[in-house]
Short mmCIF file of C-alpha atoms and ligand atoms in Angstrom, two decimals:
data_model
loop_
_atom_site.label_atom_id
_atom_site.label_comp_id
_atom_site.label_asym_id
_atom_site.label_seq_id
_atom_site.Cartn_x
_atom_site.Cartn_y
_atom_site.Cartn_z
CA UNK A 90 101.05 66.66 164.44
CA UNK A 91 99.09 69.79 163.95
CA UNK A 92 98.75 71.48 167.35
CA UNK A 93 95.33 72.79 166.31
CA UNK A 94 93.69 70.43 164.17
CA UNK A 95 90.33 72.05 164.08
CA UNK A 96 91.57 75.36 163.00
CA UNK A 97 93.64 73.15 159.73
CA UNK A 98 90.33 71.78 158.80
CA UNK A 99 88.86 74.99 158.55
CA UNK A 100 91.87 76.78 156.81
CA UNK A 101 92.09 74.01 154.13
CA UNK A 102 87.88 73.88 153.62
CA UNK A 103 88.36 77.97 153.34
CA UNK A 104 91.05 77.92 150.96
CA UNK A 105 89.42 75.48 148.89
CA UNK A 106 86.28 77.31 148.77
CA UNK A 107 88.56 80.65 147.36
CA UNK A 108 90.12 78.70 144.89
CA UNK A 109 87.18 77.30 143.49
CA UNK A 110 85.52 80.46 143.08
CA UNK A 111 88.59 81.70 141.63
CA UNK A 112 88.36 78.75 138.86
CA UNK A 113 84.85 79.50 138.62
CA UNK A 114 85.50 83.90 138.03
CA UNK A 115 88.49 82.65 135.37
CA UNK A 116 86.37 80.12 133.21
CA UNK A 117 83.02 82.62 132.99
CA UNK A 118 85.64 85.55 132.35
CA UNK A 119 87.83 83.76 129.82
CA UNK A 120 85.79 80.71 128.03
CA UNK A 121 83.69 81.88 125.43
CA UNK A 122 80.26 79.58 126.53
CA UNK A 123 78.52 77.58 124.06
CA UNK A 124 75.80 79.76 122.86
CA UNK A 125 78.27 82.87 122.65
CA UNK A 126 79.44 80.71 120.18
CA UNK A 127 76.71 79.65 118.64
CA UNK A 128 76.34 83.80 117.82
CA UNK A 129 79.48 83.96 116.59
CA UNK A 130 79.31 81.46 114.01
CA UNK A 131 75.87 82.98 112.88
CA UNK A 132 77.49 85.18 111.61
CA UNK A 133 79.07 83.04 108.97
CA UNK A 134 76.52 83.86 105.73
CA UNK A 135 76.85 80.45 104.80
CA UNK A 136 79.86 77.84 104.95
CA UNK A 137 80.80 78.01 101.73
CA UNK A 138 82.39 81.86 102.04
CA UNK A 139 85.34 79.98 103.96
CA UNK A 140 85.63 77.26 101.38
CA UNK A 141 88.80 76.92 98.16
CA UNK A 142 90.61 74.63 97.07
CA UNK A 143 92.66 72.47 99.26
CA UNK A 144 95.72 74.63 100.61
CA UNK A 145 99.80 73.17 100.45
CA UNK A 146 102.03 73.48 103.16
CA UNK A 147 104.49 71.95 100.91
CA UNK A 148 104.67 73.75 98.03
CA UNK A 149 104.63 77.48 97.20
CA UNK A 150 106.55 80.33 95.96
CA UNK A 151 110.66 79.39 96.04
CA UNK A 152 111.73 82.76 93.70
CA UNK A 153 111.08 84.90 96.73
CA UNK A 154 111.15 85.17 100.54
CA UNK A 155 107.85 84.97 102.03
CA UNK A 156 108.71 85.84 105.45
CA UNK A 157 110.93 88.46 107.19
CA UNK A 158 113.63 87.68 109.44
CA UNK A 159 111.07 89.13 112.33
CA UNK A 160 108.45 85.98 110.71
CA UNK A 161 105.84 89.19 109.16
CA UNK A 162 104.30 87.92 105.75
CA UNK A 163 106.14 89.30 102.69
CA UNK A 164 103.11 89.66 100.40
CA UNK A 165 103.92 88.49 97.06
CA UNK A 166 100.99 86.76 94.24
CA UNK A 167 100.76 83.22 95.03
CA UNK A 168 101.00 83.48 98.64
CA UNK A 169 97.54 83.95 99.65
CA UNK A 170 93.74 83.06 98.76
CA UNK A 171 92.29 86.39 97.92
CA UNK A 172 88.96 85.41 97.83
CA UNK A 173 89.01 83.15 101.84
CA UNK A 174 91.05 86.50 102.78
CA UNK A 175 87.93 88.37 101.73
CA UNK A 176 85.64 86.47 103.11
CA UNK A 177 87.30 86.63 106.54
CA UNK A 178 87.54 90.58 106.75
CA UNK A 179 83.40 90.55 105.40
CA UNK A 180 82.78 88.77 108.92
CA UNK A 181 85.17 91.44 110.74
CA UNK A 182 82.91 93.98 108.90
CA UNK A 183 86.12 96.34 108.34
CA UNK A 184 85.96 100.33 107.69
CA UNK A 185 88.93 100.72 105.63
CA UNK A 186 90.21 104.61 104.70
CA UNK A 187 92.76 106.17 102.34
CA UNK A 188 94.88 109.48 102.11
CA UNK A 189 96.30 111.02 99.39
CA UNK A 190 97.77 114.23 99.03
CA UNK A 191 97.74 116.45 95.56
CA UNK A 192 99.08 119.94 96.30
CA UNK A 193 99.75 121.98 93.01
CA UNK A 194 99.62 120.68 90.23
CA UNK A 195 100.03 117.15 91.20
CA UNK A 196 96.17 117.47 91.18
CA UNK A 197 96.48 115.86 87.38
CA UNK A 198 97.07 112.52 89.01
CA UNK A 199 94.02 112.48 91.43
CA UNK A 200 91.16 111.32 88.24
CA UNK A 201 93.29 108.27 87.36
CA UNK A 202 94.37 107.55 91.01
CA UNK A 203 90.72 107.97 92.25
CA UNK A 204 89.17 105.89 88.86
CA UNK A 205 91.65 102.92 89.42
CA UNK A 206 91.12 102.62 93.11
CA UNK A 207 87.37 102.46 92.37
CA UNK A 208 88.43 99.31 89.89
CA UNK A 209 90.89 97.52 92.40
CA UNK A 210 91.54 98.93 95.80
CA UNK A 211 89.56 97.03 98.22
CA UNK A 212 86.76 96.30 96.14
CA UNK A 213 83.46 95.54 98.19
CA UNK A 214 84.43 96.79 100.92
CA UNK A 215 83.66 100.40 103.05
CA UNK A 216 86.38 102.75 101.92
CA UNK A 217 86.60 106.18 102.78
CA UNK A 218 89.28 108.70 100.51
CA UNK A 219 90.93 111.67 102.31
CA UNK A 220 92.10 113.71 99.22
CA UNK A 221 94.46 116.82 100.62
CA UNK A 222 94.79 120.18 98.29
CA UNK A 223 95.18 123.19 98.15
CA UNK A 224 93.14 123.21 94.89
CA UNK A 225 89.64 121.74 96.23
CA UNK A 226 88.02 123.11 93.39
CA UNK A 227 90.34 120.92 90.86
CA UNK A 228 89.32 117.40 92.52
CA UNK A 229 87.48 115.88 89.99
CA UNK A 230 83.93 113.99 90.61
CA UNK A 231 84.74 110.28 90.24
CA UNK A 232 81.19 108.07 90.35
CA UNK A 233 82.37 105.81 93.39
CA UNK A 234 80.89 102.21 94.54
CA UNK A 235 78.06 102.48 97.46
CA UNK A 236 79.56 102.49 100.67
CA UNK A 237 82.97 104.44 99.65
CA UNK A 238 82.76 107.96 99.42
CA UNK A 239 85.23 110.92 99.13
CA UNK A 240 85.81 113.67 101.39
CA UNK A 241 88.30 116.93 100.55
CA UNK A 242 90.60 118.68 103.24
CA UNK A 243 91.79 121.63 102.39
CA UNK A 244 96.20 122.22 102.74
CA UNK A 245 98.32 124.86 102.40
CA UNK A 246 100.13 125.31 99.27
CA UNK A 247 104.28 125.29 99.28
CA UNK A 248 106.81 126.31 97.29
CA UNK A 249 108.86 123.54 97.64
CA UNK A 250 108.31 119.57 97.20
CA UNK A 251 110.03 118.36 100.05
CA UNK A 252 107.69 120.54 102.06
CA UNK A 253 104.83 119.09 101.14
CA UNK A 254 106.14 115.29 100.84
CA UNK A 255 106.93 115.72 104.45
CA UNK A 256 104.26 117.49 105.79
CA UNK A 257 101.95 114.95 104.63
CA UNK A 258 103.07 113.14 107.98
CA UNK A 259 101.69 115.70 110.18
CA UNK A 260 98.40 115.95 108.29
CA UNK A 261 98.31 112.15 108.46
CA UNK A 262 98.75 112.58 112.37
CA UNK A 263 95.67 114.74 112.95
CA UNK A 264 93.50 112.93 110.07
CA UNK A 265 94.01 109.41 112.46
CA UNK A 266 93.77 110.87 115.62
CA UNK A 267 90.56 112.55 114.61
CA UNK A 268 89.08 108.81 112.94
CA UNK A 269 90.42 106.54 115.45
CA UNK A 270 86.99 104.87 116.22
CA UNK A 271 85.62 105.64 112.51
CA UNK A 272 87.78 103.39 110.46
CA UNK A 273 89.48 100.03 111.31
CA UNK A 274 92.88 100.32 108.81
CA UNK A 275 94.16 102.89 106.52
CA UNK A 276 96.77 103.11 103.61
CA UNK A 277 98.56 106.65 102.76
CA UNK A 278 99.47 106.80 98.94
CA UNK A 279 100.96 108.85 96.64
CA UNK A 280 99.13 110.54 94.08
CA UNK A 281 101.05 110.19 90.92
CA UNK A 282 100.14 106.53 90.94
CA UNK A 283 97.60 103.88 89.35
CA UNK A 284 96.20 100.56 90.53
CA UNK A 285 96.55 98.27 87.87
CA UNK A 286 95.20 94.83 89.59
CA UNK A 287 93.76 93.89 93.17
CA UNK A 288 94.80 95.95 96.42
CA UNK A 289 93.06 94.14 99.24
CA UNK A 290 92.30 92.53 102.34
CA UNK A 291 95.73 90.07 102.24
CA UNK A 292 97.67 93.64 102.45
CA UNK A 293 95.84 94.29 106.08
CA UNK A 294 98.09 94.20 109.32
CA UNK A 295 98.68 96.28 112.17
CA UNK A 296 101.69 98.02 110.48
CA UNK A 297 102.31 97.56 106.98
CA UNK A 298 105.42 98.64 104.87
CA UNK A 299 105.79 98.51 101.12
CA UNK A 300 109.64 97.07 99.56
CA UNK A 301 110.67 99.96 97.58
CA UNK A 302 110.68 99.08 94.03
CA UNK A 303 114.54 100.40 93.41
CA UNK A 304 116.57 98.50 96.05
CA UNK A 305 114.59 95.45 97.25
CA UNK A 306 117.21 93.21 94.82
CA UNK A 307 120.23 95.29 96.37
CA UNK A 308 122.94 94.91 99.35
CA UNK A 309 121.88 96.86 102.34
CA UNK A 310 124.85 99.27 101.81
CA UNK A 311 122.81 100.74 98.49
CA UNK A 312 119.72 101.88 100.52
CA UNK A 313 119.98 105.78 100.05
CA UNK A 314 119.00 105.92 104.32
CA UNK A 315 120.09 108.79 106.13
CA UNK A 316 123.82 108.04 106.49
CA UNK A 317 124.23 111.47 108.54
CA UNK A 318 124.61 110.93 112.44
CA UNK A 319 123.07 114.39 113.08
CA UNK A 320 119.33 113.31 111.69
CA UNK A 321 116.87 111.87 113.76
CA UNK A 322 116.65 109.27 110.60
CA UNK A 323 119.95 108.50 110.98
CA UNK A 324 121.06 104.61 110.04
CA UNK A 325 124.31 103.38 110.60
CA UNK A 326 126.45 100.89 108.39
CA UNK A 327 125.13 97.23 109.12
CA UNK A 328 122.01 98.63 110.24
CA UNK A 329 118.42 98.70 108.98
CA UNK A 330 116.00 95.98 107.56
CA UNK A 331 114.91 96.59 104.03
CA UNK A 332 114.31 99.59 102.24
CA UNK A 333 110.71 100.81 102.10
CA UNK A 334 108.95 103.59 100.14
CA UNK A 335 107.13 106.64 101.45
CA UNK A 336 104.84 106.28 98.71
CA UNK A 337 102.57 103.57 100.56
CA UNK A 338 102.35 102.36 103.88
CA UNK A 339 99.58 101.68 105.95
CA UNK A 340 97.81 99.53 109.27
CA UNK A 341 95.67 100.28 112.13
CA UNK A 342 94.68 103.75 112.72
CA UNK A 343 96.76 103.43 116.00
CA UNK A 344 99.31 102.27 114.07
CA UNK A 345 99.84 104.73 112.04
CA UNK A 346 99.08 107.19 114.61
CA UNK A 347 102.30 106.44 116.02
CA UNK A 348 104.69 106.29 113.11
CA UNK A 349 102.75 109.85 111.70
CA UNK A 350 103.58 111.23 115.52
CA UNK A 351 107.63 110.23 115.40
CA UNK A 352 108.29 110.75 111.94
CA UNK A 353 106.43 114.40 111.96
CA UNK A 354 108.27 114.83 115.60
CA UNK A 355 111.80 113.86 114.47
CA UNK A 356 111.13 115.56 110.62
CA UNK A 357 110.45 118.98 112.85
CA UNK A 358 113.28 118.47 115.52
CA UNK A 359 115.87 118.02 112.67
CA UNK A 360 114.12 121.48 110.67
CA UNK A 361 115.26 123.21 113.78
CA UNK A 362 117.96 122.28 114.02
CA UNK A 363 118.58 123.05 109.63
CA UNK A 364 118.82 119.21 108.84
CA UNK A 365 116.75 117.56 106.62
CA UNK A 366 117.20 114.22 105.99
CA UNK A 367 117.50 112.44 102.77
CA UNK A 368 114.42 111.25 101.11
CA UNK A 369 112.49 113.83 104.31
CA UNK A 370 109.31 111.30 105.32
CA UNK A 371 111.30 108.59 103.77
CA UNK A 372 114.27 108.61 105.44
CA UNK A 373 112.50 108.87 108.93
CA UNK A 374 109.70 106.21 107.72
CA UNK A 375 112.38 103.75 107.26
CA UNK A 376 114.36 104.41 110.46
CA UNK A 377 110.63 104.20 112.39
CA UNK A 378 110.00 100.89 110.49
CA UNK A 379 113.52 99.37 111.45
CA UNK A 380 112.90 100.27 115.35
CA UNK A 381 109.70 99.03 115.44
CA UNK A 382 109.63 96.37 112.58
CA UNK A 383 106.48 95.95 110.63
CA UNK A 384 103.76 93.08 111.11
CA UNK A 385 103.52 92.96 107.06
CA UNK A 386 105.80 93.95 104.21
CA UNK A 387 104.27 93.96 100.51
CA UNK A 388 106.61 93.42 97.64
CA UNK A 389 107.29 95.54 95.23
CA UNK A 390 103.87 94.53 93.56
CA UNK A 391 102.27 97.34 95.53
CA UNK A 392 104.40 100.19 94.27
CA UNK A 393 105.97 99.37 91.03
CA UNK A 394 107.04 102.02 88.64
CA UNK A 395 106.01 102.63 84.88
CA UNK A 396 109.42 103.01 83.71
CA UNK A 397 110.81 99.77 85.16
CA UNK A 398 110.62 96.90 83.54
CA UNK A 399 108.95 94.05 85.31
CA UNK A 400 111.37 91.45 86.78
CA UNK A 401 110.50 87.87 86.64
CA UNK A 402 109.48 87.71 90.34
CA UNK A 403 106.86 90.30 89.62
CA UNK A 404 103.85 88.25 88.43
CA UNK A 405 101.46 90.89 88.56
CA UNK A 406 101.69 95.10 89.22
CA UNK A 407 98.97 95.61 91.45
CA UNK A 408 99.54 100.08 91.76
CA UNK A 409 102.59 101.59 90.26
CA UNK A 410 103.82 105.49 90.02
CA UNK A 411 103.76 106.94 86.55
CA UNK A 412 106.32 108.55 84.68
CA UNK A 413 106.61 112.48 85.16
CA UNK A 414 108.33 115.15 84.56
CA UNK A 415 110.03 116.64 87.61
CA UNK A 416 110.45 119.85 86.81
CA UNK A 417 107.15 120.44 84.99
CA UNK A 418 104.79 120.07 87.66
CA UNK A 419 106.79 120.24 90.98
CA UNK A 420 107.06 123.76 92.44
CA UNK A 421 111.14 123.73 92.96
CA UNK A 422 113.66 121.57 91.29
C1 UD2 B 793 109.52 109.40 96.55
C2 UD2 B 793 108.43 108.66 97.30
C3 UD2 B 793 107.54 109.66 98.01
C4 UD2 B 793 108.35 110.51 98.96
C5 UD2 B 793 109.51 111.16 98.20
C6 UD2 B 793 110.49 111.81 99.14
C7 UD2 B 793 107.70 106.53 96.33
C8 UD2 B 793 107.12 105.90 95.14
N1 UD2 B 793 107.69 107.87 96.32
O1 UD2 B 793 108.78 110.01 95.49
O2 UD2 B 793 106.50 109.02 98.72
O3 UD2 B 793 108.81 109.71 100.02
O4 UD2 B 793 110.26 110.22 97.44
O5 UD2 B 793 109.97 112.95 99.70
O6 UD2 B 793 108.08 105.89 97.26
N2 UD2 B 793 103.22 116.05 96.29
C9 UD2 B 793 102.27 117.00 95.87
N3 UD2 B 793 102.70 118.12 95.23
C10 UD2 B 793 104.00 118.38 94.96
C11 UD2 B 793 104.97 117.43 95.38
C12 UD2 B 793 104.54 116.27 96.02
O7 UD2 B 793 101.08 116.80 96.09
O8 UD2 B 793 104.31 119.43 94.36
C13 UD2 B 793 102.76 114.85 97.01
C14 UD2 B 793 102.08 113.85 96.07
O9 UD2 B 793 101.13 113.13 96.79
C15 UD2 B 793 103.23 112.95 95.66
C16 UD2 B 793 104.02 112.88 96.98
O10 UD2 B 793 103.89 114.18 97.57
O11 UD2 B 793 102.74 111.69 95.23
C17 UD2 B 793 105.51 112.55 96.83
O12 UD2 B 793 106.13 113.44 95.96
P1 UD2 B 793 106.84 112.94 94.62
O13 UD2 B 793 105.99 111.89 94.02
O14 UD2 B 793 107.17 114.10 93.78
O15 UD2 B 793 108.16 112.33 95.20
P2 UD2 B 793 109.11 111.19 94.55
O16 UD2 B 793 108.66 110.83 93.18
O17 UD2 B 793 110.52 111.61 94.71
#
């Protein structure tokens, strides 16, 4: 028997009365009401941008894995809709950018890099190019789609390759943390390289790593990582994921933020210390990738290269590097 039963009354009517305005503060904070709804689906053009052809969950591609151990989407052809992808990033009304770097006289690639992109890399959509050189004048004028455009930052030159491949990370740093609000994603490419068939919206994620095209058939204990304790890339026997190329990767601005930050961090601590690691950005881009595990890997499809031939798995070579001669146009051998 409650000694004061006046006082329980008014307890339980109070606590009641919190609760339901706590109810109340959680539905208008966290339901969406009807007519925000209503605006969202405006939005939609018209219906049909969301409509293809009925989609299996029982058949699909069996020549390849499709998912990582971690569940990310291994993007091969066949896996996706490109067009419903499309349509769904048009709604999101993305700003997507680009960097590539052409120091020296790597600044031969940049007319077929920039001409091919125009064909296939994100076609319709908002894309802005960083091109970084020490050669502005040698950029050549490429007539681009409305809404991309092209803008030029100016590098120091190096005398030696690994420089340069390795700086590109701290250049990459400063470029995102300037854009942060500016563009939604961005990919980082090298030059030497040609789109040959659709880059797009199905490659989008928060961080995205390519297979490299040399191991992705091989045992783990072939991946040339950084076997040497002593670098910051270091991976041990047993250890790592998959091996990924420098050559493209990509995600949020954020994103990429952070894996530009460590990787140009750890690729300086080890300079002071007179290491440098394998395959430099490489090496430390796949030891940041195995730590922190991308949300999307591409296949090899989106970096092939010229001189390989095509296995049966690759159905189509959506950008591949070209074949080139070392030691004519790098600045050290
Ligand atoms: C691989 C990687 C590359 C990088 C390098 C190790 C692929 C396909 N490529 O390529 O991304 O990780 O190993 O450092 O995964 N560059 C210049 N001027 C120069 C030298 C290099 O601009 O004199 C730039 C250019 O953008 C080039 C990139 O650095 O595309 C990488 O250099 P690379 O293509 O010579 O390196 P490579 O073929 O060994």
């Amino acid at each position: 028997m409650a000694l004061f039963p006046g006082r329980t009354v008014t307890v339980t009517l109070l606590s009641a009365m919190v609760l339901l305005l706590l109810t109340y503060n959680y539905i208008t904070q966290n339901c969406r009401s009807h007519k925000q709804m209503k605006n969202e689906l405006s939005h939609l053009e018209s219906p049909d941008d969301l409509q293809y052809k009925q989609p299996s969950i029982t058949n699909g591609r069996t020549d390849v894995v499709s998912l990582s151990p971690w569940l990310a989407p291994v993007v091969w052809e066949g896996t996706f809709e490109p067009l419903l992808l499309d349509s769904v990033f048009k709604l999101q009304n993305i700003s997507m950018s680009a960097t590539v770097f052409a120091v020296g006289k790597y600044t031969m690639f940049l007319k077929d890099f920039l001409e091919t992109a125009e064909q296939h890399f994100f076609v319709g959509f908002s894309v802005h190019m960083y091109v970084f050189t020490d050669r502005p004048e040698d950029v050549p004028s490429v007539k681009m789609a409305p809404g991309r455009q092209l803008t030029v930052r100016a590098v120091p030159s190096s005398d030696r390759w690994q420089q340069i491949s390795a700086r590109r990370m701290e250049f990459i740093q400063t470029l995102v943390e300037e854009k942060l609000q500016e563009h939604d994603f961005i990919f980082c490419l090298d030059v030497d390289s040609k789109f040959h068939g659709r880059w797009g919206t199905e490659s989008l994620g928060g961080l995205v790593a390519v297979l490299h095209p040399g191991y992705y058939r091989d045992d783990r204990s072939k991946f040339p990582y950084e076997r040497r304790p002593e670098s910051r890339a270091y991976i041990g026997p047993g250890e790592g994921d998959f091996y990924y190329c420098g050559g493209a990767f990509g995600g949020t601005l954020r994103e990429v933020q952070r894996l530009a930050k460590t990787c140009r961090s750890n690729f300086e601590a080890d300079a002071e210390e007179k290491v440098e690691a394998a395959w430099q950005e490489e090496s430390h881009l796949n030891r940041y990738m195995w730590v922190n595990k991308p949300s999307k890997v591409l296949s090899p499809e989106y970096l092939w290269q010229d001189f390989k031939e095509k296995n049966p798995e690759i159905h189509i070579v959506r950008f591949s590097g070209v074949t080139k001669n070392y030691a004519a146009i790098r600045p050290n051998v």
